[in-house]
Coordinates of C-alpha atoms in Angstrom, one line a residue:
Chain X
M1 CA -28.7 0.4 -0.3
K2 CA -27.7 1.8 3.0
I3 CA -24.1 2.9 2.8
L4 CA -21.5 4.1 5.3
V5 CA -18.6 6.0 3.8
C6 CA -15.7 6.6 6.2
I7 CA -13.7 9.7 5.6
S8 CA -10.2 10.6 6.8
H9 CA -9.2 14.2 7.2
V10 CA -5.6 14.4 5.8
P11 CA -3.0 17.0 4.7
D12 CA -3.5 18.1 1.1
T13 CA -1.3 16.0 -1.3
T14 CA 1.0 19.1 -2.0
S15 CA 1.7 19.7 1.7
K16 CA 5.2 20.1 2.9
I17 CA 5.5 17.7 5.9
N18 CA 7.1 19.0 9.0
F19 CA 7.4 17.7 12.5
T20 CA 7.5 19.5 15.8
A21 CA 10.9 20.6 17.2
D22 CA 10.9 17.6 19.7
N23 CA 10.0 15.2 16.8
K24 CA 7.1 13.9 18.8
A25 CA 4.3 15.0 16.6
F26 CA 3.2 16.1 13.1
D27 CA 3.3 19.9 12.8
T28 CA -0.1 20.9 11.4
N29 CA 0.9 24.6 11.2
G30 CA 0.0 26.0 7.8
V31 CA -1.3 22.7 6.5
Q32 CA -4.4 22.5 4.4
F33 CA -6.6 19.5 5.2
V34 CA -8.8 17.7 2.6
I35 CA -10.9 14.5 2.3
N36 CA -8.4 11.7 1.9
P37 CA -8.1 11.2 -1.9
Y38 CA -8.8 7.4 -1.7
D39 CA -12.0 8.1 0.2
E40 CA -13.3 10.5 -2.4
F41 CA -13.5 7.7 -5.0
G42 CA -15.6 5.7 -2.5
L43 CA -17.9 8.7 -1.9
T44 CA -18.7 9.2 -5.5
R45 CA -19.2 5.4 -6.0
A46 CA -21.7 5.5 -3.1
L47 CA -23.6 8.4 -4.8
W48 CA -23.9 6.3 -8.0
F49 CA -25.3 3.4 -6.0
K50 CA -27.8 5.7 -4.4
E51 CA -28.8 7.3 -7.7
K52 CA -29.3 3.9 -9.3
E53 CA -31.2 2.0 -6.6
G54 CA -32.1 4.5 -3.9
G55 CA -30.9 4.3 -0.3
S56 CA -28.9 6.6 1.9
I57 CA -25.3 7.6 2.5
T58 CA -23.8 8.4 5.9
V59 CA -20.3 9.8 6.1
L60 CA -18.3 9.2 9.3
N61 CA -15.1 10.5 10.7
V62 CA -13.3 9.8 13.9
G63 CA -11.7 13.0 14.9
S64 CA -11.8 16.3 16.7
A65 CA -14.1 19.3 15.8
A66 CA -11.4 20.4 13.5
T67 CA -12.5 17.8 11.0
E68 CA -16.0 19.1 10.6
P69 CA -15.3 21.2 7.5
T70 CA -14.2 18.0 5.8
L71 CA -17.5 16.3 6.8
R72 CA -19.5 19.3 5.6
K73 CA -17.7 19.1 2.3
A74 CA -18.8 15.4 2.0
L75 CA -22.4 16.5 2.8
A76 CA -22.1 19.2 0.1
I77 CA -20.9 16.5 -2.4
G78 CA -24.1 14.6 -1.7
A79 CA -24.0 12.5 1.5
D80 CA -27.3 12.5 3.5
D81 CA -26.0 12.8 7.0
A82 CA -22.7 12.8 8.9
V83 CA -21.4 11.3 12.1
R84 CA -18.3 12.5 13.9
I85 CA -17.0 10.3 16.7
D86 CA -15.3 12.7 19.0
A87 CA -11.8 11.4 19.6
E88 CA -8.3 11.8 18.3
P89 CA -7.7 9.0 15.7
T90 CA -4.2 8.1 17.0
D91 CA -4.4 4.3 16.6
A92 CA -5.9 2.1 13.9
Y93 CA -7.4 -0.4 16.3
F94 CA -9.1 2.3 18.4
V95 CA -10.6 3.9 15.2
A96 CA -11.8 0.5 13.8
C97 CA -13.5 -0.2 17.2
Q98 CA -15.4 3.1 16.9
I99 CA -16.5 2.5 13.3
A100 CA -17.5 -1.1 14.0
D101 CA -19.5 -0.1 17.1
H102 CA -21.4 2.5 15.1
A103 CA -22.1 0.1 12.2
K104 CA -23.4 -2.7 14.5
A105 CA -26.5 -0.5 15.4
E106 CA -27.2 0.8 11.9
N107 CA -27.8 -2.2 9.5
Y108 CA -25.6 -0.9 6.7
D109 CA -25.4 -3.0 3.5
L110 CA -22.0 -1.7 2.6
I111 CA -19.1 0.2 4.2
I112 CA -16.7 2.0 1.9
M113 CA -13.3 3.3 3.0
G114 CA -10.2 4.4 1.2
R115 CA -7.4 1.8 0.8
E116 CA -5.2 3.9 3.1
S117 CA -5.0 7.4 4.4
I118 CA -2.2 9.5 2.7
D119 CA -0.8 10.7 6.1
Y120 CA -0.1 7.5 8.1
N121 CA -0.5 5.0 5.2
G122 CA -1.5 2.3 7.7
S123 CA -4.1 0.5 5.5
Q124 CA -5.4 -1.2 8.6
V125 CA -8.8 0.3 9.5
P126 CA -11.0 -1.2 6.7
G127 CA -9.8 -4.8 7.2
M128 CA -10.1 -4.5 11.0
V129 CA -13.7 -3.2 10.7
A130 CA -14.6 -6.1 8.4
E131 CA -13.1 -8.6 10.9
L132 CA -14.7 -7.0 13.9
L133 CA -18.1 -7.3 12.1
G134 CA -17.4 -10.7 10.6
W135 CA -18.1 -9.3 7.1
P136 CA -16.3 -10.1 3.8
F137 CA -13.5 -7.6 2.9
V138 CA -12.1 -6.6 -0.5
N139 CA -8.9 -4.5 -0.3
A140 CA -7.6 -2.2 -3.1
C141 CA -11.1 -2.4 -4.8
V142 CA -11.1 -0.8 -8.3
G143 CA -14.7 -1.8 -9.3
M144 CA -17.9 -2.9 -7.7
E145 CA -21.4 -3.9 -9.0
T146 CA -24.2 -5.4 -7.0
E147 CA -27.1 -7.6 -7.9
G148 CA -29.5 -8.5 -5.1
G149 CA -27.4 -9.3 -2.1
T150 CA -24.3 -10.2 -4.1
A151 CA -21.4 -8.0 -5.0
Q152 CA -18.9 -8.5 -7.8
C153 CA -15.7 -6.6 -7.1
V154 CA -12.5 -6.2 -8.9
R155 CA -9.4 -6.0 -6.7
E156 CA -6.0 -4.8 -7.7
I157 CA -3.2 -7.3 -7.0
D158 CA 0.5 -7.1 -7.6
G159 CA 0.8 -6.9 -11.3
G160 CA -2.8 -7.6 -12.2
K161 CA -6.4 -7.8 -11.2
E162 CA -8.7 -10.3 -9.5
T163 CA -12.5 -10.6 -9.8
V164 CA -14.2 -11.7 -6.6
E165 CA -17.7 -12.3 -5.4
A166 CA -19.1 -11.8 -1.9
S167 CA -22.4 -11.4 -0.1
L168 CA -23.5 -8.1 1.4
P169 CA -23.1 -6.7 3.9
M170 CA -19.4 -6.2 3.3
V171 CA -16.5 -3.8 3.6
I172 CA -14.4 -2.5 0.7
A173 CA -11.2 -0.4 0.7
G174 CA -11.4 1.6 -2.5
Q175 CA -9.1 3.6 -4.7
K176 CA -9.1 5.1 -8.2
G177 CA -11.0 2.8 -10.6
L178 CA -14.0 2.5 -8.3
V179 CA -14.8 5.7 -10.2
E180 CA -12.4 7.6 -12.4
E181 CA -10.9 10.9 -11.4
K182 CA -13.0 12.8 -14.0
D183 CA -16.1 11.4 -12.4
L184 CA -15.3 12.8 -8.9
R185 CA -18.1 15.0 -7.6
I186 CA -17.2 18.4 -6.4
P187 CA -19.5 20.5 -4.2
N188 CA -21.7 23.0 -6.2
M189 CA -23.4 26.1 -4.6
R190 CA -26.7 24.3 -4.1
G191 CA -24.9 21.4 -2.4
I192 CA -23.0 23.7 -0.1
M193 CA -26.3 25.5 0.9
T194 CA -28.2 22.3 1.6
A195 CA -25.2 20.8 3.5
R196 CA -25.7 23.4 6.1
S197 CA -29.0 22.0 7.1
K198 CA -28.0 18.3 6.9
P199 CA -27.5 16.5 10.2
L200 CA -24.0 16.3 11.6
N201 CA -24.2 14.2 14.7
V202 CA -21.4 14.2 17.2
R203 CA -21.1 11.0 19.3
P204 CA -18.9 10.3 22.2
A205 CA -16.2 7.7 21.6
L206 CA -16.4 4.1 22.8
E207 CA -13.8 3.1 25.3
A208 CA -11.2 1.0 23.4
A209 CA -7.5 0.2 23.8
H210 CA -4.7 1.8 21.8
R211 CA -2.6 -1.1 20.6
T212 CA 0.2 1.1 19.1
E213 CA 1.7 4.5 19.8
A214 CA 3.7 6.8 17.5
T215 CA 6.8 7.7 19.6
S216 CA 9.0 9.7 17.3
Y217 CA 8.9 11.3 13.8
E218 CA 11.7 12.0 11.4
K219 CA 12.2 13.2 7.8
P220 CA 14.1 11.2 5.2
E221 CA 17.8 12.0 4.9
A222 CA 18.5 14.7 2.3
K223 CA 19.8 13.5 -1.0
A224 CA 23.3 14.5 -2.1
A225 CA 23.4 16.8 -5.2
V226 CA 22.5 15.3 -8.5
R227 CA 25.4 14.2 -10.8
M228 CA 24.7 15.2 -14.4
V229 CA 25.8 12.9 -17.2
D230 CA 26.1 14.1 -20.8
A231 CA 23.3 13.0 -23.0
E232 CA 25.7 11.7 -25.6
N233 CA 27.6 9.5 -23.1
M234 CA 25.3 6.8 -21.9
E235 CA 28.3 4.5 -21.5
E236 CA 29.3 6.7 -18.6
L237 CA 25.8 6.5 -17.0
V238 CA 25.9 2.7 -17.3
R239 CA 29.4 2.7 -15.8
L240 CA 28.3 4.9 -12.9
L241 CA 25.3 2.7 -12.2
H242 CA 27.5 -0.4 -12.2
E243 CA 30.6 0.8 -10.5
E244 CA 29.5 3.7 -8.2
A245 CA 25.9 3.0 -7.4
K246 CA 26.2 -0.8 -7.8
V247 CA 22.6 -1.2 -8.8
I248 CA 23.1 -3.0 -12.2
Chain E
M1 CA 7.8 -19.0 21.7
S2 CA 8.5 -18.3 18.1
V3 CA 8.3 -15.9 15.2
V4 CA 5.8 -16.8 12.5
V5 CA 6.3 -15.7 8.9
F6 CA 3.8 -15.6 6.0
A7 CA 5.7 -17.3 3.2
E8 CA 3.5 -16.0 0.4
Q9 CA 3.4 -17.9 -2.9
W10 CA 2.1 -16.7 -6.2
E11 CA 0.7 -19.4 -8.5
G12 CA 2.7 -22.1 -6.8
K13 CA 6.1 -20.2 -6.6
F14 CA 7.9 -18.1 -4.0
K15 CA 9.1 -14.7 -4.9
K16 CA 12.1 -12.8 -3.7
T17 CA 10.1 -10.8 -1.2
T18 CA 9.0 -14.0 0.4
F19 CA 12.6 -14.9 1.1
E20 CA 13.0 -11.3 2.4
A21 CA 10.1 -11.9 4.8
V22 CA 11.6 -15.2 6.1
S23 CA 15.0 -13.6 6.6
Y24 CA 13.4 -10.6 8.3
G25 CA 11.5 -13.0 10.6
R26 CA 14.7 -14.9 11.3
R27 CA 16.5 -11.7 12.3
V28 CA 13.6 -10.8 14.7
A29 CA 13.6 -14.4 16.0
D30 CA 17.4 -14.1 16.7
M31 CA 16.7 -10.9 18.6
L32 CA 14.2 -12.8 20.7
G33 CA 16.2 -16.0 20.9
V34 CA 13.3 -18.1 19.5
P35 CA 12.8 -20.3 16.3
T36 CA 11.3 -19.1 13.0
V37 CA 8.2 -20.8 11.6
A38 CA 7.2 -20.1 8.0
V39 CA 3.6 -20.7 6.9
V40 CA 2.8 -21.6 3.3
I41 CA -0.8 -21.4 2.2
G42 CA -2.1 -23.1 -1.0
S43 CA -0.6 -25.6 -3.4
L44 CA 3.1 -25.2 -4.1
D45 CA 5.2 -26.4 -7.1
E46 CA 8.4 -25.8 -5.3
D47 CA 10.1 -27.4 -2.3
A48 CA 8.8 -25.7 0.9
A49 CA 12.0 -26.8 2.7
Q50 CA 14.1 -24.3 0.6
L51 CA 12.8 -21.6 3.1
A52 CA 15.4 -23.0 5.5
T53 CA 18.1 -21.2 3.4
Y54 CA 16.5 -17.9 4.5
G55 CA 16.2 -18.8 8.2
A56 CA 13.1 -21.0 8.7
N57 CA 13.5 -23.7 11.3
K58 CA 10.1 -25.1 10.5
V59 CA 7.6 -24.8 7.6
V60 CA 3.8 -25.3 8.1
H61 CA 2.0 -25.9 4.8
F62 CA -1.8 -25.5 4.5
N63 CA -2.6 -27.4 1.4
A64 CA -6.5 -27.5 1.6
S65 CA -7.9 -26.7 -1.9
S66 CA -10.2 -24.1 -0.3
L67 CA -7.1 -22.0 0.3
N68 CA -5.9 -22.0 -3.4
S69 CA -7.5 -18.7 -3.9
F70 CA -7.0 -15.7 -1.7
D71 CA -9.3 -14.4 1.1
S72 CA -7.9 -12.1 3.7
S73 CA -9.9 -13.5 6.6
A74 CA -9.3 -17.2 5.7
F75 CA -5.5 -16.6 5.2
A76 CA -5.4 -14.7 8.5
S77 CA -7.0 -17.6 10.3
A78 CA -4.4 -20.1 9.0
L79 CA -1.6 -17.8 10.3
K80 CA -3.5 -17.4 13.6
E81 CA -3.7 -21.2 14.0
V82 CA 0.1 -21.4 13.7
A83 CA 0.7 -18.3 15.8
V84 CA -1.4 -19.8 18.6
S85 CA 0.1 -23.4 18.4
E86 CA 3.7 -22.1 18.2
E87 CA 3.0 -19.5 20.9
A88 CA 4.3 -16.8 18.6
Q89 CA 5.3 -13.3 19.8
T90 CA 5.2 -11.8 16.3
V91 CA 4.0 -12.5 12.8
I92 CA 5.9 -11.1 9.8
L93 CA 4.5 -10.4 6.4
S94 CA 5.8 -8.7 3.3
G95 CA 3.6 -5.7 2.4
T96 CA 2.4 -7.2 -1.0
S97 CA -1.2 -6.6 -2.0
N98 CA -2.2 -9.9 -0.2
G99 CA 0.1 -9.3 2.8
K100 CA -1.4 -5.9 3.4
S101 CA -4.9 -7.3 3.2
V102 CA -4.1 -10.0 5.8
V103 CA -2.5 -7.9 8.5
P104 CA -5.7 -6.2 9.9
S105 CA -7.7 -9.4 9.9
L106 CA -4.9 -11.2 11.7
A107 CA -4.5 -8.4 14.2
I108 CA -8.2 -8.7 15.2
Q109 CA -8.4 -12.6 15.1
W110 CA -5.2 -13.0 17.1
G111 CA -5.5 -9.9 19.4
A112 CA -2.2 -8.4 18.3
A113 CA -0.9 -4.9 17.6
P114 CA -0.3 -4.3 13.9
I115 CA 2.5 -2.2 12.5
T116 CA 2.5 -1.8 8.7
N117 CA 4.8 -0.2 6.1
V118 CA 7.8 -1.1 8.2
A119 CA 11.1 0.2 6.8
A120 CA 13.8 -1.3 9.0
L121 CA 14.6 -4.0 11.6
P122 CA 13.1 -3.4 15.0
D123 CA 14.9 -1.0 17.4
S124 CA 13.7 -3.2 20.2
V125 CA 11.6 -6.4 20.4
D126 CA 10.3 -5.8 24.0
P127 CA 8.3 -3.7 23.6
M128 CA 8.3 -4.0 19.8
T129 CA 9.5 -0.7 18.5
V130 CA 10.1 -0.2 14.8
K131 CA 10.4 2.6 12.2
R132 CA 7.8 2.7 9.5
G133 CA 7.3 4.9 6.4
A134 CA 4.5 7.5 6.6
F135 CA 3.2 10.7 4.9
S136 CA 3.6 9.0 1.5
S137 CA 7.4 8.7 1.8
K138 CA 7.8 12.2 3.2
G139 CA 8.5 11.0 6.7
F140 CA 9.2 8.1 9.0
V141 CA 7.4 7.4 12.3
T142 CA 8.7 5.1 15.0
Y143 CA 5.9 3.0 16.6
T144 CA 5.8 1.1 19.9
A145 CA 3.4 -1.7 20.4
H146 CA 1.3 -1.8 23.5
E147 CA 0.6 -5.5 23.1
Q148 CA 3.0 -8.4 23.6
K149 CA 1.7 -9.9 20.4
T150 CA 2.5 -8.0 17.2
V151 CA 2.0 -8.3 13.4
L152 CA 4.5 -6.5 11.2
S153 CA 4.4 -6.0 7.5
F154 CA 7.4 -4.4 5.8
I155 CA 7.8 -2.5 2.6
P156 CA 8.9 -5.0 -0.1
N157 CA 12.6 -4.6 -1.0
A158 CA 13.2 -2.3 2.0
I159 CA 15.1 -4.8 4.1
G160 CA 16.8 -7.2 1.7
V161 CA 17.3 -11.0 1.7
A162 CA 19.7 -12.7 4.0
E163 CA 20.8 -16.4 4.1
F164 CA 21.2 -18.6 7.2
P165 CA 22.6 -22.1 7.2
G166 CA 20.3 -24.8 8.4
E167 CA 17.4 -27.2 7.6
A168 CA 13.7 -27.1 8.2
I169 CA 11.1 -29.7 8.9
V170 CA 7.8 -29.4 6.9
E171 CA 4.5 -30.1 8.6
E172 CA 0.9 -30.1 7.4
G173 CA -1.3 -27.2 8.7
S174 CA -5.0 -27.4 9.3
G175 CA -7.9 -25.5 10.9
A176 CA -8.2 -22.5 8.6
A177 CA -11.6 -20.8 8.3
E178 CA -13.8 -20.8 5.2
A179 CA -13.3 -17.9 2.7
R180 CA -15.9 -15.1 2.8
V181 CA -14.8 -13.8 -0.6
Q182 CA -14.7 -16.1 -3.6
V183 CA -12.2 -15.5 -6.4
K184 CA -13.8 -15.8 -9.8
G185 CA -11.0 -14.8 -12.1
V186 CA -7.4 -13.6 -12.1
D187 CA -6.1 -11.3 -14.8
R188 CA -2.4 -11.1 -14.3
A189 CA -0.1 -9.2 -16.6
T190 CA 2.4 -11.8 -18.0
G191 CA 6.0 -11.4 -18.8
S192 CA 6.6 -8.3 -16.7
V193 CA 8.1 -7.8 -13.2
P194 CA 5.2 -6.8 -11.0
L195 CA 5.4 -3.6 -8.9
P196 CA 5.9 -3.0 -6.0
E197 CA 8.5 -5.8 -5.5
A198 CA 10.6 -4.9 -8.5
E199 CA 14.2 -4.2 -7.7
L200 CA 14.7 -2.1 -10.8
V201 CA 12.0 0.1 -12.4
V202 CA 11.9 2.0 -15.7
S203 CA 9.1 4.6 -15.7
G204 CA 7.7 6.9 -18.3
G205 CA 5.8 10.2 -18.2
R206 CA 4.1 12.6 -20.5
G207 CA 7.4 13.4 -22.2
L208 CA 7.0 10.1 -24.1
K209 CA 4.2 11.7 -26.0
G210 CA 1.9 8.7 -26.5
P211 CA 1.3 5.0 -25.6
E212 CA 2.8 4.0 -29.0
N213 CA 6.2 5.0 -27.7
W214 CA 6.2 2.7 -24.7
G215 CA 8.2 0.1 -26.7
M216 CA 11.4 2.0 -25.7
I217 CA 10.5 1.8 -22.0
E218 CA 9.7 -1.9 -22.3
E219 CA 12.8 -2.8 -24.2
L220 CA 15.1 -1.2 -21.6
A221 CA 13.1 -2.7 -18.8
E222 CA 13.3 -6.2 -20.3
L223 CA 17.0 -5.9 -20.8
L224 CA 17.5 -4.9 -17.2
G225 CA 14.9 -7.3 -15.8
A226 CA 13.1 -4.3 -14.5
G227 CA 9.4 -3.5 -13.9
T228 CA 7.7 -0.8 -15.8
A229 CA 5.8 2.1 -14.2
C230 CA 4.3 5.5 -15.2
S231 CA 3.3 8.9 -13.8
K232 CA -0.2 9.8 -12.9
P233 CA -1.1 11.8 -16.1
V234 CA 0.0 8.8 -18.2
S235 CA -2.4 6.5 -16.2
D236 CA -5.2 9.1 -16.3
M237 CA -4.9 9.3 -20.1
H238 CA -5.0 5.5 -20.2
W239 CA -1.7 5.2 -22.0
R240 CA -0.8 2.7 -19.4
P241 CA -2.9 0.6 -16.8
H242 CA -3.5 2.1 -13.4
S243 CA -1.5 -0.7 -11.8
E244 CA 1.6 0.9 -13.2
H245 CA 0.9 4.4 -11.7
V246 CA 3.4 5.2 -9.0
G247 CA 3.0 8.2 -6.8
Q248 CA 0.8 9.5 -4.0
T249 CA -2.5 8.0 -5.1
G250 CA -1.0 5.1 -7.0
I251 CA 1.5 2.8 -5.5
A252 CA 4.6 3.5 -3.5
I253 CA 7.7 1.6 -4.7
N254 CA 11.1 1.0 -3.1
P255 CA 13.4 -0.2 -5.8
N256 CA 17.2 -0.2 -5.9
L257 CA 17.1 1.8 -9.2
Y258 CA 14.3 4.0 -10.5
I259 CA 14.8 5.4 -14.0
A260 CA 12.3 8.2 -14.8
V261 CA 12.0 9.2 -18.4
G262 CA 10.0 12.3 -19.3
I263 CA 8.6 12.8 -15.8
S264 CA 8.9 16.3 -14.4
G265 CA 8.7 15.1 -10.7
A266 CA 5.6 16.7 -9.1
I267 CA 5.5 16.4 -5.3
Q268 CA 2.8 13.7 -5.6
H269 CA 5.0 11.6 -7.9
L270 CA 8.0 12.0 -5.6
A271 CA 5.9 10.7 -2.7
G272 CA 5.7 7.3 -4.4
V273 CA 9.3 7.0 -5.5
S274 CA 11.6 8.9 -3.2
N275 CA 12.4 5.8 -1.2
S276 CA 14.2 4.4 -4.3
K277 CA 17.8 3.8 -3.5
V278 CA 19.1 5.4 -6.7
I279 CA 17.1 7.7 -9.0
V280 CA 18.1 8.5 -12.6
V281 CA 16.1 11.3 -14.3
I282 CA 16.1 11.8 -18.0
N283 CA 14.3 15.0 -19.1
S284 CA 14.6 17.5 -21.9
D285 CA 13.8 20.3 -19.4
A286 CA 16.9 21.2 -17.3
E287 CA 14.6 23.0 -14.9
A288 CA 12.5 19.9 -14.1
P289 CA 12.0 19.7 -10.3
F290 CA 12.8 15.9 -10.5
F291 CA 16.5 16.6 -10.9
K292 CA 16.6 17.9 -7.3
A293 CA 15.6 14.5 -6.1
A294 CA 17.8 12.6 -8.5
D295 CA 21.2 10.9 -8.0
Y296 CA 22.0 11.0 -11.7
G297 CA 20.5 13.3 -14.3
V298 CA 20.6 13.5 -18.1
V299 CA 19.2 16.6 -19.9
G300 CA 18.1 15.4 -23.3
D301 CA 15.4 14.3 -25.5
A302 CA 14.0 10.9 -24.5
F303 CA 13.7 9.8 -28.1
S304 CA 17.5 10.1 -28.5
V305 CA 18.7 9.4 -25.0
L306 CA 16.7 6.3 -24.3
P307 CA 17.8 4.3 -27.4
Q308 CA 21.4 5.2 -26.6
L309 CA 21.0 4.1 -23.0
T310 CA 19.4 0.8 -24.2
E311 CA 22.4 0.2 -26.5
A312 CA 24.9 1.0 -23.8
V313 CA 23.1 -1.4 -21.4
K314 CA 23.2 -4.1 -24.2
R315 CA 27.0 -3.6 -24.6
F316 CA 27.4 -3.8 -20.8
K317 CA 25.4 -7.0 -20.5
Q318 CA 27.5 -8.6 -23.3
G319 CA 30.5 -7.7 -21.2

């Protein structure tokens, strides 16, 4: 199976999020970047497909040269080659056009992305790529098996799960469940050494429109100080929730 | 001109966030001075005209049996048909699992600018400018659309339901595309309030010591009509299903009340729950970081505090 895994380069989950003084941009000062956690599940699932039935795994990122360490890490984990499309990923439609354009020329059987990136939480790129290519799309995918050209997927829905079937080639947006956290591959020394000689191809971006623009950034309002309630007085907590907070 | 709303139904019934979507659509339509058209897809056991109460002027119902199960592209095509025939400026969806899946397909099919995770009413409708949640609840970003046509999905329960007097006509919809993905089976947890649209949520962490102790969480949740949730370690240890995991790599929720029992409040957990309007933290460790993010805190052992809270809620409910 020939698989494309798209990787977002995002702030580490423990990052403190700050914005520039004019509130016009995300302040990347002192921020550690990692492979988007949702994408990691997809990368390991792709490795399992390859180990079982052969094939190849290409990892792709739309981003500046600053994202290359993240792509090298994906190569060290086991991807065969990497593609970086050289552009700032500031709009989902623009990014989706880049990925779809790359995929059109490559005959992939499967494109795996994360359900969303943990920075902008857009959850738009996977569905857009599927629609641009005219391929089936399974969002919030927590399980996938293939037989011949058919895929059985499990998709998380509000308060449950759905089992669905589609024909390859297709796009899935994955998350935990595709593989479990304990199954996630981490780079070992040999992987890191071989990653250095694996191809990382930089391609120019396709001209495409930006349909949206981020115009200002703000932090949530700070919470007022916590009000402590005595553990022996739950009547008081219920009274506060009813009369003061008005939530029950 | 119009505003089109996806009036999502689950197993033939509308949920509250559908009414929230229709009333959000109506408020945007009023800003534009145009009518609101709600779109129902699949068979319905309820009266579609009830959407008038929440602001719909017209309801278009796609009743083809091929649309009884979900496919993002087919559902998007039904919405696109209505958006084109009604000359819509914007399409509104609630950010449910299906809503989130439809937005990108619709944006491509209809040639629109999508804005997801919307947290408020638009600042402006020309050009569409609206605030959305980002950085896993650690920030907000205001987006402006560069297209006249837009697709907006909002965070369920972030906006609230509003009622508008009026009546709606119901029309039959047609022309949706065939599904690319076939649904083979649905495994829906019964009897519980599904996240993320729950207005009240009771959540448990490692402090509950094992899955056998979840009866306490479920009893309180049932009494309150709340959904149940859990922290990441609890889902990792399979004490509870992954669909209940709230936090950075689970789901983000936006309830009116979040009661966290035995959860210390790691930054990744806060990322998924800090948009809750009111947070109650119950923890035996007075130094737990979660207290800093809480509105009300109780320092105490879950095994004694939780039953007392449940009893107090029972007495309150009995008046």
